[in-house]
Every structure is written in structure tokens, then in C-alpha cells.
mmCIF file of C-alpha atoms in Angstrom:
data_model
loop_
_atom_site.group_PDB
_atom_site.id
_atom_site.type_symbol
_atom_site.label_atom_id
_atom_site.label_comp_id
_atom_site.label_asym_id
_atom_site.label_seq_id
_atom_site.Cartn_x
_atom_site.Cartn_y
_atom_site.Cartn_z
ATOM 1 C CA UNK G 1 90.487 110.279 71.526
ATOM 2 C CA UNK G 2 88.042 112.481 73.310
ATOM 3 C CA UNK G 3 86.671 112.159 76.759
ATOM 4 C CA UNK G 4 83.512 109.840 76.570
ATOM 5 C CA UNK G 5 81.731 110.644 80.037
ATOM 6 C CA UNK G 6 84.187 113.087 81.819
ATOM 7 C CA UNK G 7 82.746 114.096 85.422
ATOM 8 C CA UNK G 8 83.426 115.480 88.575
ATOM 9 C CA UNK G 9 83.422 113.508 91.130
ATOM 10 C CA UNK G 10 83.809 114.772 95.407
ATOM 11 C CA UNK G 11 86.424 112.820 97.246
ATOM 12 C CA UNK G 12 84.982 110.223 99.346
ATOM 13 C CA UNK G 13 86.238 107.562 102.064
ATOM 14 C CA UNK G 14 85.446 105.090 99.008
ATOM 15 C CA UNK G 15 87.778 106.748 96.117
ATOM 16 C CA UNK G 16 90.466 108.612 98.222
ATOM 17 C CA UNK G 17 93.178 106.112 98.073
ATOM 18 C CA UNK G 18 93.086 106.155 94.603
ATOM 19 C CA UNK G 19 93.044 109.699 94.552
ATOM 20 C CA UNK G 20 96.405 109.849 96.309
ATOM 21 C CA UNK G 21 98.391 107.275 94.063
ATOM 22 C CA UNK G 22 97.548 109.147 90.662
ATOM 23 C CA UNK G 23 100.491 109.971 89.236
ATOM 24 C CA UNK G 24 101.621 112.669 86.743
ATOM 25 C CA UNK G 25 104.211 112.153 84.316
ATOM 26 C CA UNK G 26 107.395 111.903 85.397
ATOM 27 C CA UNK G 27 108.916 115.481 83.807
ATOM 28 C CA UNK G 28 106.198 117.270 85.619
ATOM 29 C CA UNK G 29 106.320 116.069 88.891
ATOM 30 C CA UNK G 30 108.489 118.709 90.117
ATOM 31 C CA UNK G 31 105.699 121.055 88.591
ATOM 32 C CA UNK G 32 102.736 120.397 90.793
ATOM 33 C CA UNK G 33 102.557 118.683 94.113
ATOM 34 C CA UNK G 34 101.055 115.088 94.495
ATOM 35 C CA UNK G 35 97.088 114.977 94.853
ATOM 36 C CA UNK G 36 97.805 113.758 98.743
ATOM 37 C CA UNK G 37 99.104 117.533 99.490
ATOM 38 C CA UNK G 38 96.240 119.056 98.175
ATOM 39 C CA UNK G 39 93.797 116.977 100.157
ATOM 40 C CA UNK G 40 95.612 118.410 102.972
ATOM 41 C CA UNK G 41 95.269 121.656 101.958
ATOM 42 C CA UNK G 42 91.755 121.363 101.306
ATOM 43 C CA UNK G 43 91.478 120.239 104.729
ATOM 44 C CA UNK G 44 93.364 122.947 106.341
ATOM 45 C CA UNK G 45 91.145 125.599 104.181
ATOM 46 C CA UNK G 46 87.906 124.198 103.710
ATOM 47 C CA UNK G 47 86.277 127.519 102.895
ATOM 48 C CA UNK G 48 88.397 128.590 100.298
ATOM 49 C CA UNK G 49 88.938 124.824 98.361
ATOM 50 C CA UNK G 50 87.211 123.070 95.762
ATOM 51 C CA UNK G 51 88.855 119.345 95.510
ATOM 52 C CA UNK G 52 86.705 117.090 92.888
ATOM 53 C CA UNK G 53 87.904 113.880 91.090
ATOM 54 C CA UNK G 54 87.669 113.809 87.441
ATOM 55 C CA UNK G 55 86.491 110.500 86.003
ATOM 56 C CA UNK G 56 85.531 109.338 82.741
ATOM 57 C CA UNK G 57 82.969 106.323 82.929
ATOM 58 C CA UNK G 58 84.369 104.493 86.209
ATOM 59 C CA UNK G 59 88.075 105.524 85.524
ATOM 60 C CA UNK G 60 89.622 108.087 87.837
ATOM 61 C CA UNK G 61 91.621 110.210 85.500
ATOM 62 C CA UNK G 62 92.457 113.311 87.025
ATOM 63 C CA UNK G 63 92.473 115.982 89.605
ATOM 64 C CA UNK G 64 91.145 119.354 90.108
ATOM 65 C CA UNK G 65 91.167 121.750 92.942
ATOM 66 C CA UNK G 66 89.552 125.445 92.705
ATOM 67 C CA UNK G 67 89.893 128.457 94.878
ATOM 68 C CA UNK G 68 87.565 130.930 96.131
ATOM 69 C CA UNK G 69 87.693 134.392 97.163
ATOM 70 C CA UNK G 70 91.550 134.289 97.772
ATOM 71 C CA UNK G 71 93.318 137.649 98.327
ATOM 72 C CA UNK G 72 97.329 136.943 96.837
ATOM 73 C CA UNK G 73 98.567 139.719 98.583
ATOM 74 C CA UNK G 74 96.047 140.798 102.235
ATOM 75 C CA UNK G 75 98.947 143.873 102.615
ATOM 76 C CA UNK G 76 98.185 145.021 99.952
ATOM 77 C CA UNK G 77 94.836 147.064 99.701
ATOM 78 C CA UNK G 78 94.302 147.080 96.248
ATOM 79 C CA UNK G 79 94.682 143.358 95.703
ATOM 80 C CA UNK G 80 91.354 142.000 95.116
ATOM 81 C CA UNK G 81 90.071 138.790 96.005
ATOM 82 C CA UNK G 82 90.774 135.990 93.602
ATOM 83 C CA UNK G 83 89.142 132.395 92.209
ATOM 84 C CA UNK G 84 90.815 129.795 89.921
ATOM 85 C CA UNK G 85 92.403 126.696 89.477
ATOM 86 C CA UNK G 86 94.844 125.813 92.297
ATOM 87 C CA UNK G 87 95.681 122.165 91.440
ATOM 88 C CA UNK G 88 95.623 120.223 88.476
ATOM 89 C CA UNK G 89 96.993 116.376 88.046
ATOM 90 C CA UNK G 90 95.650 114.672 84.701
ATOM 91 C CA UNK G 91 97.064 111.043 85.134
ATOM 92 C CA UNK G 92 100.476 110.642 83.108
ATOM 93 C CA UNK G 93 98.651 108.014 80.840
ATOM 94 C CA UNK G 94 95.476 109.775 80.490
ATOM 95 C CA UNK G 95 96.734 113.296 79.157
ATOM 96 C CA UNK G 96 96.401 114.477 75.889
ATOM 97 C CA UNK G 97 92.232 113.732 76.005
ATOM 98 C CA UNK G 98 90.675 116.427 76.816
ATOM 99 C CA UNK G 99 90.269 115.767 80.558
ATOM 100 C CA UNK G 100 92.403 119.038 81.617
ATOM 101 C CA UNK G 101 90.508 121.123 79.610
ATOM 102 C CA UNK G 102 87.408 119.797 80.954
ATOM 103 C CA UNK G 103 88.392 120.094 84.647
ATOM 104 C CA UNK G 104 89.436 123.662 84.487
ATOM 105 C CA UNK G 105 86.073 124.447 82.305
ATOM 106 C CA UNK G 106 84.271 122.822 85.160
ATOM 107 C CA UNK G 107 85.943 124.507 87.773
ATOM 108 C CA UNK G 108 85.415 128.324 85.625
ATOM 109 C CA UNK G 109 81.859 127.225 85.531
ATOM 110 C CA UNK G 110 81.910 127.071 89.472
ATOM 111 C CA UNK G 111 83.182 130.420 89.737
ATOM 112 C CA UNK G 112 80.531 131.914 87.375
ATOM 113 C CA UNK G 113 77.839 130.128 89.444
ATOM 114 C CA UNK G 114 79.476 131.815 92.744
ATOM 115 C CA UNK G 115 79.416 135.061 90.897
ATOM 116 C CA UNK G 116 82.659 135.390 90.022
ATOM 117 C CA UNK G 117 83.927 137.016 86.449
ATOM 118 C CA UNK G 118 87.329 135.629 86.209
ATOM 119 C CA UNK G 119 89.816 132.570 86.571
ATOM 120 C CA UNK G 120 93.014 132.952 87.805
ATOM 121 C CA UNK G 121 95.751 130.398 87.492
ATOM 122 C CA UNK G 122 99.590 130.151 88.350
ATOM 123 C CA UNK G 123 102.058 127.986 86.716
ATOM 124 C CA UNK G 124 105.647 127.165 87.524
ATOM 125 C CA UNK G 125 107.392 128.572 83.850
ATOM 126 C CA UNK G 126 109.775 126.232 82.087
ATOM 127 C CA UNK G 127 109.890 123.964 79.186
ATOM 128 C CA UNK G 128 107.273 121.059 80.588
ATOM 129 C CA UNK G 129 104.826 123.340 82.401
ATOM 130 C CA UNK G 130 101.511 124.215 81.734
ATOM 131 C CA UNK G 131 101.757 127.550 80.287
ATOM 132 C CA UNK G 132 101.115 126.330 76.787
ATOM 133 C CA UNK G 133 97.999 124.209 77.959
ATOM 134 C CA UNK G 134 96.608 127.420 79.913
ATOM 135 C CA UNK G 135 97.061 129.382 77.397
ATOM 136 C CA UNK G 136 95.289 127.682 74.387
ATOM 137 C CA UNK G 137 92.125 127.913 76.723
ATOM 138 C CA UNK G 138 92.326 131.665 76.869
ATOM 139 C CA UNK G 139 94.407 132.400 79.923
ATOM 140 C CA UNK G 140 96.521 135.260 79.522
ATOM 141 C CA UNK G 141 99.646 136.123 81.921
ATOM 142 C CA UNK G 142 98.979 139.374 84.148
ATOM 143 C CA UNK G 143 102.513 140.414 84.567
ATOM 144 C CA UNK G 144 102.445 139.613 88.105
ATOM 145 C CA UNK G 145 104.384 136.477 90.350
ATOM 146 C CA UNK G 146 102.851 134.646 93.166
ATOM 147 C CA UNK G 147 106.007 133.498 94.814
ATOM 148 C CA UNK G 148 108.210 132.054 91.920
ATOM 149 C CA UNK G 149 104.963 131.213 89.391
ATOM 150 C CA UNK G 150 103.434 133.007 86.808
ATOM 151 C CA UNK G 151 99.939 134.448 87.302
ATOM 152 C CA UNK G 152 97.449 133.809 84.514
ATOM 153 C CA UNK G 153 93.549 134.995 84.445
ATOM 154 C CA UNK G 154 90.751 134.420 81.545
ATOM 155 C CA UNK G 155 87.884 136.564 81.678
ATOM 156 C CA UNK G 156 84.656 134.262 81.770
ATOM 157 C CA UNK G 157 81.618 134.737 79.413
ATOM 158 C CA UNK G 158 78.496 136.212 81.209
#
């Protein structure tokens, strides 16, 4: 089954408690942090995060959050400033449907419209993370670590 209406949707007073209790599956919780932490980090950095609901018709589904301009290492003057995908949760029983692929299309087409030419994504490596999933949409590893995850990037079509 495919995604019949997928959209993004901002987080409002109205859908932010059911933001916070979607739930990945079980194996992969240790892989990325609940939706609830990432609201809070998306407070704490407004000007670098992206949060947006992804619903299909009136079911909330999943969870995206890009990042803008983001500089991994500041020391480091060669280190140029980043923008990707820095959360994704795709409810446990809604995976498998194309919403995933959808949210992180949706967030590359963000960064094209902010002028950007690539997406860069880290995973936490191991048998149930996402490496597979990023990689059959084009992401390709860099060779580099942000803290203990891998660093992926896909060059975006003009």
C-alpha cells in the first residue's frame, strides 16, 4: 500500500499531544529519540529546525525534522555549513508505505528551495537502523562520524 494523501503538516497546540505519543517500533527505539525531544530541540534552535507532522488524510503517521545551515564541526575551518534530515519517526504500524520516503523528499525539497545543493543525514549503524532505507534513496556515506553515527549526503537535482 502506497501513501494516499501524504502531507506535511506544522505542529500546532491542536496536534502536539499526538505528536509526542507516536511511537516507533520497538527494535528502533534505541535508534532515534522520541518526537517529544525533538520538539525541544526545535525549541531551543528555532533558526536552524524544521519540525513538520506527516499525515496521510487525517492520520498522523510520522515525523520529520530538517536542519539548516548547520556547521558539524565550527573548529574546524573547512567544515562547511550543512542541511538535512535530523529526525525521522514513521509510526511502528505505519512503516513500510512510503511515508519515510516522502518526508525526507519533502524535507530535500526544502533545502533546494533555501538554496541548498545537498542533504545530509546521520544514522546510528547496526542491524535495525536506517542505513538501508537512506541508502535506497540515494544517500551515500561520506566517510566521516558525527559523534558515534554515520554521516550520509545525496546530492539534489537542480
Amino acid at each position: 500500500m502506497t501513501p494516499s494523501s501524504p502531507r506535511l503538516e506544522k505542529v500546532t497546540p491542536d496536534n502536539v499531544e499526538a505528536a509526542c505519543r507516536l511511537q516507533v517500533r520497538p527494535d528502533q527505539e534505541g535508534l532515534v529519540a522520541p518526537v517529544a525531544r525533538s520538539l525541544a530541540e526545535a525549541y531551543a534552535q528555532p533558526e536552524i529546525a524544521w519540525p513538520r507532522l506527516v499525515f496521510d488524510g487525517e492520520q498522523l503517521v510520522g515525523f520529520v525534522m530538517g536542519f539548516f545551515l548547520v556547521r558539524f564541526d565550527p573548529e574546524n575551518p573547512q567544515d562547511r555549513p550543512r542541511s538535512g534530515i535530523w529526525r525521522l519517526n514513521i509510526a511502528a504500524d505505519r512503516q513500510g508505505r512510503g511515508y519515510g520516503r516522502f518526508a525526507v523528499e519533502s524535507v530535500c525539497q526544502e533545502i533546494r528551495r533555501r538554496g541548498q545543493s545537498r542533504a545530509t543525514v546521520t544514522w546510528v549503524p547496526g542491524e535495525h537502523g536506517p542505513e538501508r532505507f537512506y541508502r535506497r534513496l540515494g544517500f551515500v556515506r561520506t566517510g566521516e562520524l558525527s559523534g558515534d553515527q554515520v554521516v550520509g549526503e545525496l546530492t539534489l537535482p537542480d
